[in-house]
Coordinates of C-alpha atoms in Angstrom, one line a residue:
M1 CA 30.8 -5.3 -17.5
L2 CA 27.3 -5.5 -15.3
K3 CA 27.5 -9.1 -15.5
D4 CA 31.1 -9.0 -13.8
L5 CA 30.1 -6.6 -10.7
V6 CA 30.4 -7.6 -7.3
F7 CA 27.3 -6.2 -5.5
T8 CA 28.8 -5.2 -2.5
L9 CA 29.0 -1.3 -1.4
S10 CA 32.3 -0.6 -2.9
G11 CA 31.6 -2.3 -6.1
L12 CA 28.5 -0.2 -6.6
R13 CA 29.9 3.1 -5.4
A14 CA 32.9 2.4 -8.0
A15 CA 30.6 1.5 -10.9
Y16 CA 28.4 4.7 -10.1
A17 CA 31.5 6.8 -10.1
A18 CA 32.2 5.4 -13.3
G19 CA 29.2 6.5 -15.0
I20 CA 27.1 3.5 -14.8
S21 CA 23.3 4.2 -14.4
A22 CA 21.4 3.3 -11.3
G23 CA 18.7 2.3 -13.6
A24 CA 21.0 -0.3 -15.1
V25 CA 22.2 -2.0 -12.2
M26 CA 18.5 -2.2 -11.1
A27 CA 18.0 -3.7 -14.3
E28 CA 21.0 -6.3 -13.9
T29 CA 19.4 -6.9 -10.1
Y30 CA 16.4 -8.4 -11.6
G31 CA 18.4 -10.2 -14.6
R32 CA 20.4 -12.1 -11.9
L33 CA 17.2 -12.8 -10.4
R34 CA 16.0 -14.6 -13.5
A35 CA 19.3 -16.3 -13.8
V36 CA 18.9 -17.8 -10.4
A37 CA 15.2 -18.9 -11.3
D38 CA 14.6 -19.9 -7.4
P39 CA 10.7 -18.9 -7.2
G40 CA 11.3 -19.6 -3.2
I41 CA 13.2 -16.8 -2.5
F42 CA 10.6 -13.7 -2.7
I43 CA 7.5 -13.8 -1.7
H44 CA 6.5 -10.5 -3.0
L45 CA 8.7 -8.5 -5.6
M46 CA 8.3 -5.1 -7.0
D47 CA 7.5 -5.2 -10.8
E48 CA 10.8 -4.5 -12.8
A49 CA 9.6 -1.4 -14.8
E50 CA 9.0 0.1 -11.4
A51 CA 12.0 -0.6 -9.7
V52 CA 14.1 0.5 -12.7
A53 CA 11.8 3.8 -12.6
I54 CA 12.7 4.2 -8.7
A55 CA 16.4 3.9 -9.6
R56 CA 16.2 6.3 -12.3
S57 CA 14.5 8.9 -10.1
L58 CA 17.3 9.2 -7.9
G59 CA 18.8 11.0 -10.5
P60 CA 22.9 12.0 -10.9
Y61 CA 25.0 9.9 -8.6
Q62 CA 25.2 11.1 -4.9
P63 CA 28.3 9.8 -3.3
D64 CA 27.4 11.4 0.1
L65 CA 24.5 8.9 0.5
Q66 CA 26.2 5.8 1.8
L67 CA 23.5 3.3 -0.2
W68 CA 22.8 5.6 -3.1
G69 CA 21.4 3.2 -5.8
V70 CA 22.0 0.2 -3.6
P71 CA 19.1 -2.8 -4.0
F72 CA 18.1 -4.8 -1.0
A73 CA 15.9 -7.3 0.0
V74 CA 13.3 -7.2 3.0
K75 CA 12.2 -10.4 5.2
D76 CA 8.6 -10.6 5.0
N77 CA 8.0 -10.0 8.4
I78 CA 9.2 -6.6 8.2
D79 CA 7.0 -3.7 6.7
V80 CA 7.8 -1.8 3.2
A81 CA 5.2 0.7 2.3
G82 CA 2.9 -0.4 -0.5
M83 CA 4.0 -4.0 -0.5
P84 CA 2.0 -6.9 1.6
T85 CA 3.3 -8.4 4.8
T86 CA 2.7 -12.0 5.2
A87 CA 5.2 -13.7 7.9
A88 CA 5.0 -16.3 5.4
C89 CA 1.2 -16.9 6.1
P90 CA -1.2 -15.8 3.6
A91 CA -4.1 -15.5 6.0
F92 CA -2.3 -13.2 8.0
A93 CA -1.1 -10.8 5.3
Y94 CA -1.7 -7.1 5.2
S95 CA -0.6 -4.2 3.3
A96 CA 1.6 -2.0 5.2
R97 CA 1.0 1.7 4.9
H98 CA 4.1 2.8 6.2
D99 CA 7.7 1.8 5.9
A100 CA 9.2 0.1 9.4
F101 CA 11.5 2.3 11.2
V102 CA 14.8 0.7 9.7
V103 CA 13.6 0.3 5.9
A104 CA 12.7 4.1 6.1
R105 CA 16.3 5.1 7.4
L106 CA 17.8 2.7 4.7
R107 CA 15.8 4.4 1.9
A108 CA 17.0 7.9 3.4
A109 CA 20.3 6.9 2.5
G110 CA 19.4 5.8 -0.9
A111 CA 19.0 2.1 -0.9
I112 CA 16.0 0.6 -2.9
P113 CA 13.9 -2.5 -1.8
I114 CA 13.2 -4.6 -4.2
G115 CA 10.8 -7.3 -2.5
K116 CA 9.9 -9.3 0.5
T117 CA 11.8 -12.5 1.1
N118 CA 10.5 -16.0 2.0
L119 CA 11.2 -17.3 5.9
D120 CA 9.9 -19.8 8.1
Q121 CA 6.8 -19.0 8.9
F122 CA 6.4 -16.3 12.1
A123 CA 10.1 -16.3 12.2
T124 CA 9.6 -19.5 14.0
G125 CA 12.7 -22.0 12.8
L126 CA 16.3 -22.0 11.8
V127 CA 15.8 -24.2 8.7
G128 CA 14.3 -22.0 6.2
V129 CA 11.4 -25.1 5.2
R130 CA 8.4 -24.1 7.3
S131 CA 6.9 -21.9 4.6
P132 CA 3.9 -22.6 2.5
Y133 CA 5.7 -20.9 -0.2
A134 CA 8.3 -22.8 -2.4
V135 CA 11.5 -23.2 -0.2
P136 CA 14.5 -21.0 -1.3
R137 CA 17.5 -23.1 -2.8
N138 CA 20.7 -23.0 -0.9
A139 CA 23.0 -20.5 -2.5
T140 CA 26.0 -23.2 -2.4
D141 CA 24.5 -26.6 -2.6
P142 CA 20.7 -27.1 -3.5
D143 CA 20.6 -30.5 -1.6
L144 CA 21.3 -28.3 1.7
V145 CA 18.5 -26.4 3.6
P146 CA 19.0 -22.4 3.1
G147 CA 19.0 -21.9 6.9
G148 CA 16.1 -19.8 8.8
S149 CA 14.0 -18.5 9.6
S150 CA 15.8 -15.7 7.3
S151 CA 15.8 -18.0 4.5
G152 CA 15.0 -15.9 1.6
S153 CA 17.0 -12.8 2.7
A154 CA 20.3 -14.9 3.0
V155 CA 19.8 -16.8 -0.2
A156 CA 19.2 -13.3 -2.3
V157 CA 22.6 -12.0 -0.8
G158 CA 24.3 -15.5 -1.2
Q159 CA 23.4 -15.8 -5.0
G160 CA 24.5 -12.0 -5.4
I161 CA 21.2 -10.6 -6.3
V162 CA 21.1 -7.9 -4.0
A163 CA 24.0 -6.2 -1.9
F164 CA 22.3 -6.6 1.4
S165 CA 19.2 -7.9 2.8
L166 CA 17.4 -7.6 6.2
G167 CA 16.4 -10.3 8.3
T168 CA 15.4 -11.0 12.2
D169 CA 16.9 -12.8 14.9
T170 CA 15.2 -14.1 18.0
A171 CA 17.3 -17.6 18.4
G172 CA 20.0 -17.5 15.2
S173 CA 17.9 -16.7 12.2
G174 CA 20.3 -13.8 11.4
R175 CA 23.3 -16.1 11.8
V176 CA 22.2 -19.8 11.1
P177 CA 21.4 -18.7 7.3
A178 CA 24.3 -16.8 6.9
A179 CA 26.7 -19.8 7.8
F180 CA 24.5 -22.0 5.2
N181 CA 24.8 -19.7 2.5
N182 CA 28.3 -18.6 2.9
I183 CA 27.8 -14.9 3.8
V184 CA 27.7 -12.4 6.7
G185 CA 25.2 -12.3 9.4
L186 CA 25.1 -9.4 11.9
K187 CA 23.0 -9.6 14.8
P188 CA 23.4 -6.6 16.5
T189 CA 22.9 -5.4 20.3
L190 CA 19.5 -5.5 21.4
G191 CA 17.5 -2.2 21.0
A192 CA 20.0 -0.9 18.4
L193 CA 17.6 -1.6 15.5
S194 CA 14.2 -0.3 16.0
A195 CA 11.3 -2.9 15.9
T196 CA 8.4 -0.4 14.7
G197 CA 7.0 -2.3 11.6
V198 CA 8.2 -5.7 12.2
V199 CA 5.9 -8.4 13.1
P200 CA 7.4 -9.9 16.5
A201 CA 8.5 -13.5 16.9
C202 CA 9.6 -12.8 20.8
R203 CA 9.0 -9.1 21.3
T204 CA 11.6 -8.7 24.0
L205 CA 14.1 -10.8 22.3
D206 CA 13.6 -9.5 18.5
T207 CA 16.3 -7.8 16.5
I208 CA 16.2 -6.8 12.9
S209 CA 19.9 -8.5 11.5
V210 CA 22.0 -7.6 8.2
F211 CA 23.0 -10.1 5.8
A212 CA 26.0 -9.2 3.4
R213 CA 28.7 -10.3 1.5
T214 CA 31.5 -8.3 3.8
V215 CA 31.7 -7.2 7.4
A216 CA 32.4 -3.9 6.2
D217 CA 28.9 -3.7 3.8
A218 CA 27.2 -5.4 7.3
H219 CA 28.6 -3.0 9.5
T220 CA 27.8 0.3 7.3
V221 CA 24.2 -0.8 6.8
F222 CA 24.4 -1.5 10.7
R223 CA 25.3 2.3 11.3
V224 CA 22.6 3.8 9.0
A225 CA 19.8 1.7 10.2
A226 CA 21.0 2.4 14.0
A227 CA 19.0 5.1 15.9
E228 CA 16.8 5.5 18.7
D229 CA 13.0 5.4 18.2
L230 CA 11.0 6.6 20.6
A231 CA 7.9 4.9 19.4
D232 CA 9.4 1.5 20.2
P233 CA 9.6 1.1 23.6
Y234 CA 12.4 -1.6 23.4
S235 CA 14.4 0.9 21.3
K236 CA 17.8 2.0 23.0
P237 CA 20.4 4.6 22.3
V238 CA 22.9 2.3 21.4
R239 CA 26.3 4.1 20.2
A240 CA 27.0 2.7 16.8
G241 CA 30.0 4.2 15.9
A242 CA 33.0 3.8 13.3
M243 CA 34.4 0.3 13.1
P244 CA 37.6 0.6 15.3
A245 CA 40.6 -1.2 14.6
P246 CA 40.7 -5.1 15.7
L247 CA 42.2 -5.5 19.2
P248 CA 46.0 -6.3 18.6
C249 CA 45.8 -8.8 21.3
A250 CA 42.2 -9.8 21.7
H251 CA 41.1 -12.1 24.7
I252 CA 38.7 -14.9 23.3
G253 CA 36.8 -17.2 25.0
V254 CA 36.1 -20.8 23.0
P255 CA 33.9 -23.6 24.6
D256 CA 35.9 -25.9 25.9
A257 CA 36.3 -29.8 24.7
A258 CA 33.4 -31.1 26.9
S259 CA 31.2 -27.9 25.5
L260 CA 31.6 -28.7 21.7
V261 CA 29.1 -30.0 20.0
F262 CA 29.5 -31.4 16.3
F263 CA 26.8 -34.0 16.3
G264 CA 29.3 -36.4 14.8
D265 CA 30.3 -33.9 11.9
D266 CA 34.5 -34.3 12.0
A267 CA 34.8 -31.8 9.2
Q268 CA 33.2 -29.2 11.2
K269 CA 35.2 -30.0 14.6
A270 CA 38.4 -29.7 12.5
S271 CA 37.2 -26.5 10.5
F272 CA 36.6 -25.1 14.1
A273 CA 39.9 -26.0 15.4
Q274 CA 41.7 -24.3 12.6
V275 CA 40.0 -21.1 13.3
V276 CA 41.0 -21.2 16.8
A277 CA 44.5 -22.1 15.9
R278 CA 44.8 -19.1 13.2
L279 CA 43.4 -16.7 15.9
K280 CA 46.3 -17.7 18.1
A281 CA 49.0 -17.5 15.6
G282 CA 47.6 -13.7 15.0
G283 CA 48.2 -12.6 18.3
A284 CA 44.9 -13.9 20.0
R285 CA 44.8 -15.3 23.6
T286 CA 42.4 -18.0 23.8
S287 CA 40.9 -19.5 27.0
E288 CA 38.1 -22.6 27.1
I289 CA 35.2 -21.8 28.7
D290 CA 32.4 -24.4 30.2
F291 CA 29.3 -23.4 28.0
S292 CA 27.0 -25.3 30.4
P293 CA 25.2 -22.5 31.9
F294 CA 24.9 -21.0 28.2
Y295 CA 23.3 -23.9 27.0
A296 CA 20.9 -24.1 30.0
V297 CA 20.0 -20.4 29.0
A298 CA 19.2 -21.6 25.3
R299 CA 17.1 -24.4 26.3
M300 CA 14.5 -22.0 27.9
L301 CA 13.9 -20.5 24.4
Y302 CA 12.0 -23.0 23.4
D303 CA 11.2 -25.1 26.6
G304 CA 10.0 -22.2 28.7
A305 CA 7.6 -18.8 28.7
W306 CA 8.8 -17.2 25.9
V307 CA 7.0 -19.5 23.6
A308 CA 4.1 -17.7 25.1
E309 CA 5.5 -14.6 23.2
R310 CA 5.3 -16.1 20.0
H311 CA 1.4 -17.2 20.8
A312 CA 0.7 -13.6 21.7
V313 CA 1.2 -12.8 17.9
I314 CA -0.9 -15.2 16.3
E315 CA -3.4 -16.0 19.3
D316 CA -6.6 -14.8 17.4
L317 CA -5.5 -16.7 14.0
L318 CA -4.9 -19.9 16.0
A319 CA -8.1 -19.6 17.3
S320 CA -10.4 -18.5 14.1
T321 CA -8.1 -20.5 11.3
P322 CA -5.5 -23.1 13.0
G323 CA -5.0 -24.7 9.6
A324 CA -3.6 -21.6 8.4
V325 CA -0.8 -22.0 10.3
H326 CA 2.2 -24.4 9.2
P327 CA 1.7 -27.6 11.2
V328 CA 5.3 -27.8 12.7
T329 CA 5.1 -24.0 13.9
R330 CA 1.6 -24.5 15.2
A331 CA 2.8 -27.5 17.3
I332 CA 5.7 -25.4 18.7
I333 CA 3.5 -22.2 19.4
S334 CA 0.8 -24.3 20.8
K335 CA 2.7 -25.2 23.6
A336 CA 2.2 -21.9 25.2
T337 CA -1.3 -22.7 26.1
S338 CA -0.2 -25.1 28.9
L339 CA 1.8 -22.3 30.3
S340 CA 0.6 -20.0 33.1
A341 CA 1.9 -16.6 34.4
T342 CA 3.4 -18.5 37.4
D343 CA 5.5 -20.1 34.6
A344 CA 6.6 -17.2 33.3
F345 CA 7.7 -15.6 36.2
R346 CA 9.6 -18.9 37.1
G347 CA 11.3 -18.6 33.5
F348 CA 12.3 -14.9 34.5
Y349 CA 13.9 -16.2 37.6
R350 CA 15.5 -18.7 36.3
L351 CA 17.2 -16.6 33.7
E352 CA 18.3 -14.1 36.0
G353 CA 20.2 -17.1 37.9
L354 CA 21.8 -18.2 34.8
K355 CA 23.0 -14.7 33.7
R356 CA 24.8 -14.6 36.8
A357 CA 26.3 -18.1 36.2
C358 CA 27.4 -16.9 32.7
A359 CA 28.6 -13.5 33.9
P360 CA 32.1 -14.5 35.0
A361 CA 33.0 -16.3 31.7
L362 CA 31.6 -13.0 29.7
A363 CA 33.6 -10.5 31.7
S364 CA 36.9 -12.7 31.5
V365 CA 37.3 -12.2 27.7
D366 CA 36.8 -10.0 25.1
M367 CA 34.6 -11.9 23.3
L368 CA 33.7 -15.3 22.6
C369 CA 34.1 -17.5 19.4
V370 CA 31.9 -20.2 18.4
P371 CA 30.6 -22.4 15.3
T372 CA 27.6 -21.0 13.8
I373 CA 26.3 -24.2 13.4
P374 CA 27.5 -27.6 14.7
T375 CA 26.7 -29.4 11.4
F376 CA 24.6 -29.1 8.1
Y377 CA 21.3 -30.8 7.2
T378 CA 19.6 -31.3 4.1
C379 CA 16.3 -30.8 2.8
A380 CA 16.0 -34.6 3.0
D381 CA 16.7 -34.7 6.6
L382 CA 14.3 -32.2 7.8
A383 CA 11.7 -33.9 5.4
N384 CA 12.3 -37.1 7.8
D385 CA 12.6 -35.2 11.0
P386 CA 11.3 -31.5 11.0
V387 CA 12.3 -30.9 14.6
T388 CA 15.5 -32.3 15.7
P389 CA 17.7 -30.8 13.0
N390 CA 16.5 -27.5 13.8
S391 CA 16.7 -27.8 17.4
N392 CA 20.6 -29.1 16.6
L393 CA 21.2 -26.0 14.6
G394 CA 20.5 -23.6 17.6
T395 CA 23.4 -25.1 19.6
Y396 CA 25.2 -22.2 19.6
T397 CA 22.7 -19.4 18.9
N398 CA 19.8 -19.8 21.2
F399 CA 21.2 -18.1 24.0
V400 CA 23.0 -15.1 22.5
N401 CA 19.4 -12.8 22.5
L402 CA 18.4 -14.3 26.1
L403 CA 21.9 -13.0 27.5
D404 CA 21.4 -9.6 25.6
L405 CA 24.7 -9.9 23.9
A406 CA 25.7 -8.8 20.3
A407 CA 27.1 -11.1 17.7
I408 CA 28.2 -11.5 13.9
A409 CA 29.0 -14.8 11.7
V410 CA 31.6 -14.9 9.5
P411 CA 32.6 -16.7 6.7
T412 CA 35.9 -18.9 7.3
P413 CA 38.1 -21.3 5.1
L414 CA 36.1 -24.0 3.3
R415 CA 35.9 -27.1 5.2
M416 CA 37.9 -30.2 4.1
D417 CA 34.5 -31.5 2.3
G418 CA 34.1 -27.8 0.2
R419 CA 31.0 -27.2 2.6
P420 CA 31.6 -23.3 3.8
G421 CA 33.0 -22.6 7.0
S422 CA 31.6 -20.2 9.5
V423 CA 32.1 -18.9 13.1
T424 CA 30.2 -16.5 15.0
L425 CA 31.8 -14.0 17.4
I426 CA 29.7 -12.8 20.3
G427 CA 30.4 -9.8 22.7
R428 CA 28.7 -7.6 25.3
A429 CA 25.8 -5.5 24.3
G430 CA 27.1 -2.2 22.4
R431 CA 30.1 -4.0 21.2
D432 CA 29.1 -4.3 17.8
G433 CA 32.2 -2.5 16.4
E434 CA 34.6 -4.3 18.0
L435 CA 33.1 -7.8 16.9
A436 CA 32.6 -6.7 13.5
A437 CA 36.5 -5.5 13.6
Q438 CA 37.6 -8.9 14.5
A439 CA 35.2 -10.6 12.1
Q440 CA 36.6 -8.4 9.2
R441 CA 40.2 -9.8 10.3
I442 CA 38.9 -13.2 10.1
Q443 CA 37.5 -12.7 6.6
S444 CA 40.5 -11.4 5.2
W445 CA 41.7 -15.0 5.5
T446 CA 39.0 -16.4 3.2
T447 CA 38.4 -14.4 -0.1
S448 CA 39.5 -11.9 -2.3
R449 CA 35.7 -10.3 -2.0
E450 CA 36.6 -9.1 1.5
E451 CA 36.6 -5.3 1.2
A452 CA 37.7 -3.9 4.6
I453 CA 36.5 -0.5 6.4
P454 CA 39.7 0.7 7.3
A455 CA 39.9 1.8 10.8
E456 CA 39.7 5.5 11.7
P457 CA 42.9 5.9 13.0
E458 CA 41.9 9.5 14.5
P459 CA 38.9 10.2 17.1
G460 CA 35.5 11.5 16.1
G461 CA 34.1 14.8 16.7
D462 CA 32.6 13.4 20.1
E463 CA 35.6 11.1 20.9
I464 CA 38.9 11.9 22.6
A465 CA 42.3 10.3 21.8
L466 CA 43.7 8.3 24.8
A467 CA 47.4 6.9 24.9
V468 CA 47.4 3.8 27.1
C469 CA 50.9 1.9 28.0
G470 CA 49.6 -0.5 30.5
A471 CA 46.7 -2.4 32.3
H472 CA 44.1 -0.8 30.0
M473 CA 45.9 -2.2 26.7
S474 CA 43.5 -4.8 25.1
G475 CA 43.6 -7.9 26.4
L476 CA 44.8 -6.8 30.0
P477 CA 43.0 -6.6 33.4
L478 CA 41.5 -2.9 33.0
N479 CA 40.7 -3.0 29.3
H480 CA 37.2 -2.8 30.3
E481 CA 37.2 0.5 31.9
L482 CA 37.7 1.8 28.1
T483 CA 35.6 -0.5 25.9
G484 CA 32.7 -0.2 28.7
R485 CA 32.7 3.3 28.3
G486 CA 32.4 2.6 24.5
G487 CA 36.1 3.1 24.0
R488 CA 37.3 2.5 20.1
F489 CA 40.9 1.0 19.3
L490 CA 42.6 3.2 17.0
R491 CA 46.1 2.0 16.6
A492 CA 49.2 1.1 18.0
A493 CA 51.8 3.5 18.4
R494 CA 55.2 4.2 20.1
S495 CA 56.1 7.2 22.7
A496 CA 59.0 10.0 21.5
P497 CA 62.1 8.5 22.8
V498 CA 61.8 10.9 25.8
Y499 CA 60.2 8.8 28.6
G500 CA 61.1 6.6 31.4
F501 CA 58.9 3.7 32.0
Y502 CA 58.7 2.2 35.1
A503 CA 56.7 -0.7 37.0
L504 CA 55.4 1.4 40.1
A505 CA 55.2 -0.7 43.7
G506 CA 51.7 -1.9 44.7
G507 CA 48.9 -3.5 43.1
P508 CA 47.2 -5.8 41.7
P509 CA 47.3 -5.3 38.8
V510 CA 50.6 -3.9 38.8
R511 CA 50.8 -1.0 37.1
P512 CA 53.3 1.1 34.8
G513 CA 54.5 4.6 35.1
L514 CA 55.5 6.7 32.4
V515 CA 57.6 9.7 33.4
R516 CA 59.5 12.2 31.0
L517 CA 63.0 12.5 31.8
V518 CA 64.4 16.1 32.2
D519 CA 67.1 15.4 30.0
G520 CA 64.9 14.0 27.4
Q521 CA 67.3 11.0 26.9
G522 CA 64.4 8.1 27.6
T523 CA 63.2 5.4 25.6
R524 CA 60.5 4.8 23.1
V525 CA 57.7 2.9 25.0
G526 CA 54.8 1.0 23.1
L527 CA 51.3 2.3 23.3
E528 CA 47.8 1.9 22.2
I529 CA 45.8 4.7 21.2
W530 CA 41.8 4.6 22.0
S531 CA 39.2 6.8 21.7
L532 CA 36.6 7.5 24.5
P533 CA 33.6 9.3 23.9
K534 CA 33.7 12.8 25.2
A535 CA 30.5 12.0 27.6
A536 CA 32.4 8.9 29.1
F537 CA 35.8 10.9 29.7
G538 CA 35.1 12.6 33.0
D539 CA 33.8 9.4 34.4
F540 CA 36.9 7.4 33.4
M541 CA 39.2 10.2 34.7
A542 CA 37.5 10.1 38.2
G543 CA 38.6 6.5 38.6
I544 CA 42.5 7.1 37.9
P545 CA 44.4 6.8 41.1
A546 CA 47.5 8.5 42.3
P547 CA 50.2 8.7 41.3
L548 CA 48.8 8.6 37.6
G549 CA 46.8 11.5 35.8
I550 CA 46.4 12.2 32.0
G551 CA 48.8 14.8 30.3
T552 CA 49.9 15.4 27.0
M553 CA 52.1 12.8 25.5
E554 CA 54.5 13.0 22.8
L555 CA 54.6 10.2 20.2
E556 CA 57.3 8.8 17.9
D557 CA 56.0 11.0 15.0
G558 CA 56.0 14.1 16.8
S559 CA 52.6 14.7 17.4
F560 CA 50.8 14.7 20.7
V561 CA 47.8 13.0 22.4
K562 CA 46.5 12.6 25.6
G563 CA 47.5 9.8 27.3
F564 CA 48.8 8.1 31.0
L565 CA 51.4 9.9 32.6
C566 CA 53.3 9.4 36.4
E567 CA 54.3 12.0 38.9
T568 CA 57.9 11.5 39.7
A569 CA 56.9 11.6 43.4
G570 CA 55.1 8.2 42.6
L571 CA 58.3 6.4 41.4
T572 CA 59.4 5.5 45.2
G573 CA 60.0 1.4 45.2
S574 CA 59.3 1.2 41.4
R575 CA 61.4 -0.8 38.9
D576 CA 63.0 1.0 35.9
V577 CA 61.5 -1.4 32.8
S578 CA 62.8 1.1 30.3
A579 CA 64.5 -1.7 28.6
F580 CA 61.5 -3.7 27.7
G581 CA 60.0 -1.0 25.6
D582 CA 56.4 -2.5 26.1
W583 CA 54.6 -3.4 29.0
R584 CA 53.6 -6.7 27.5
A585 CA 57.1 -7.7 27.2
F586 CA 57.8 -6.8 30.7
L587 CA 54.8 -8.8 31.8
A588 CA 55.9 -11.8 30.0
S589 CA 59.3 -11.6 31.8
L590 CA 57.4 -11.9 35.0
S591 CA 56.4 -15.5 34.0

């Protein structure tokens, strides 16, 4: 029975509820590792007997602990108490006395770390082969590179050995390996996951990332791990709320034809085109965007002063024992010695200018959708050229952290040649839940292993439900006033048939007015129910212009919710659009 158990959170919870012991699951974990027989996955592995004993010590199943009895792996630049941290450099190794902040939170939720995984040394690379240890074998095709830098973490999940793993992501190390191994890679908003206990690559740009088989699992782990850490000066109080429902009419930006880069890989080109077509068929609106400024940002990561951040980590090692550093890694990081403080400030100035250039595109859409990788590379390709393939793999990833964006890589249907498909959704900081909801919808196209987190249709204790019927709906001009305040889409709904629906005079944007009719003989109007954090509700209310206000609205099912209502005095010069029954239908009639 255990051999058929899919290591997902829901699969493990069901097994535990059925009476399977945590010790048996842990023994199965090690059995799977032996069956895979890949010595490159782990740099350090907990002794099996110790791991089984820890699992048994958990006692009876505790379903209130979200990660109870869940085995996971940790990239070997993240501390686990009692295990060595090497960053894939034996000369750098030290024994960690304490768990990294994130590891401690996962343990408190019941998860069990079984070992430390291989990586591109000092998290410098996107290929997974820049390590003094054996190269992990790609979980989908051993001829392919595993992707990096979080190679071992991605392969451990791709092979079904653990339910989830931790990586890190500076240039794409939490997304590129996900694409290579047909799994999910969640790169959170910078600062959402504490970096205490993490060997930095670029301290100002790093984040711990999460690999899992499903979006649902990745988002759950993210929520457990996320918390402000006052010991980490880069930690932020990012809201890691429940996953919203996917936006019903998301506006998604995609690279225009001139910006798409596949290095001659027609199968990858066709795969991405199919994803975009399916997004449109599902109700999304897409806009093509010139990615030139994003690519200009990406080039700064390794050609600019941020290389000096990597140098700051291993400066003493390079000075004392340069031969301990992988030759490709050494060549990349040593470029920092030719840079000056003046170069650093010039880089900061240029980045701010490019952020301004990227801002209009980011503000015009709900999220971006890009190929996770432009093409695939084999281990033989890297043996022939250790630099160019690595650079190419960062095409759609290198700019994300420099622009302080969130992202999630998600599997898509297999390419025409059978290799895995993958796209990455990218959004503004704090929009992790919205990205995960759309990613979950995408993953549901591809595989029966998708286990969805149902959107929570009611607001949480610190939220207020709000019905909107016009420009604040998803994909419309004022939706950012909700999402920018942490708003979460709950569900579509309709009002009770007691309202008149009007297009008010003035604008732009043209605004609707919903008025309860005295005789109660009105129409059902299409609504979206959102939740807003209570702390943000007052600020939102302050921006609502007359004749609109927030009142109590009756829904079709007889329940009531706060929502936009209009004073009857504001109907002067308005147009009755009740016959349309939906604001988008009315807008469509105008065009």
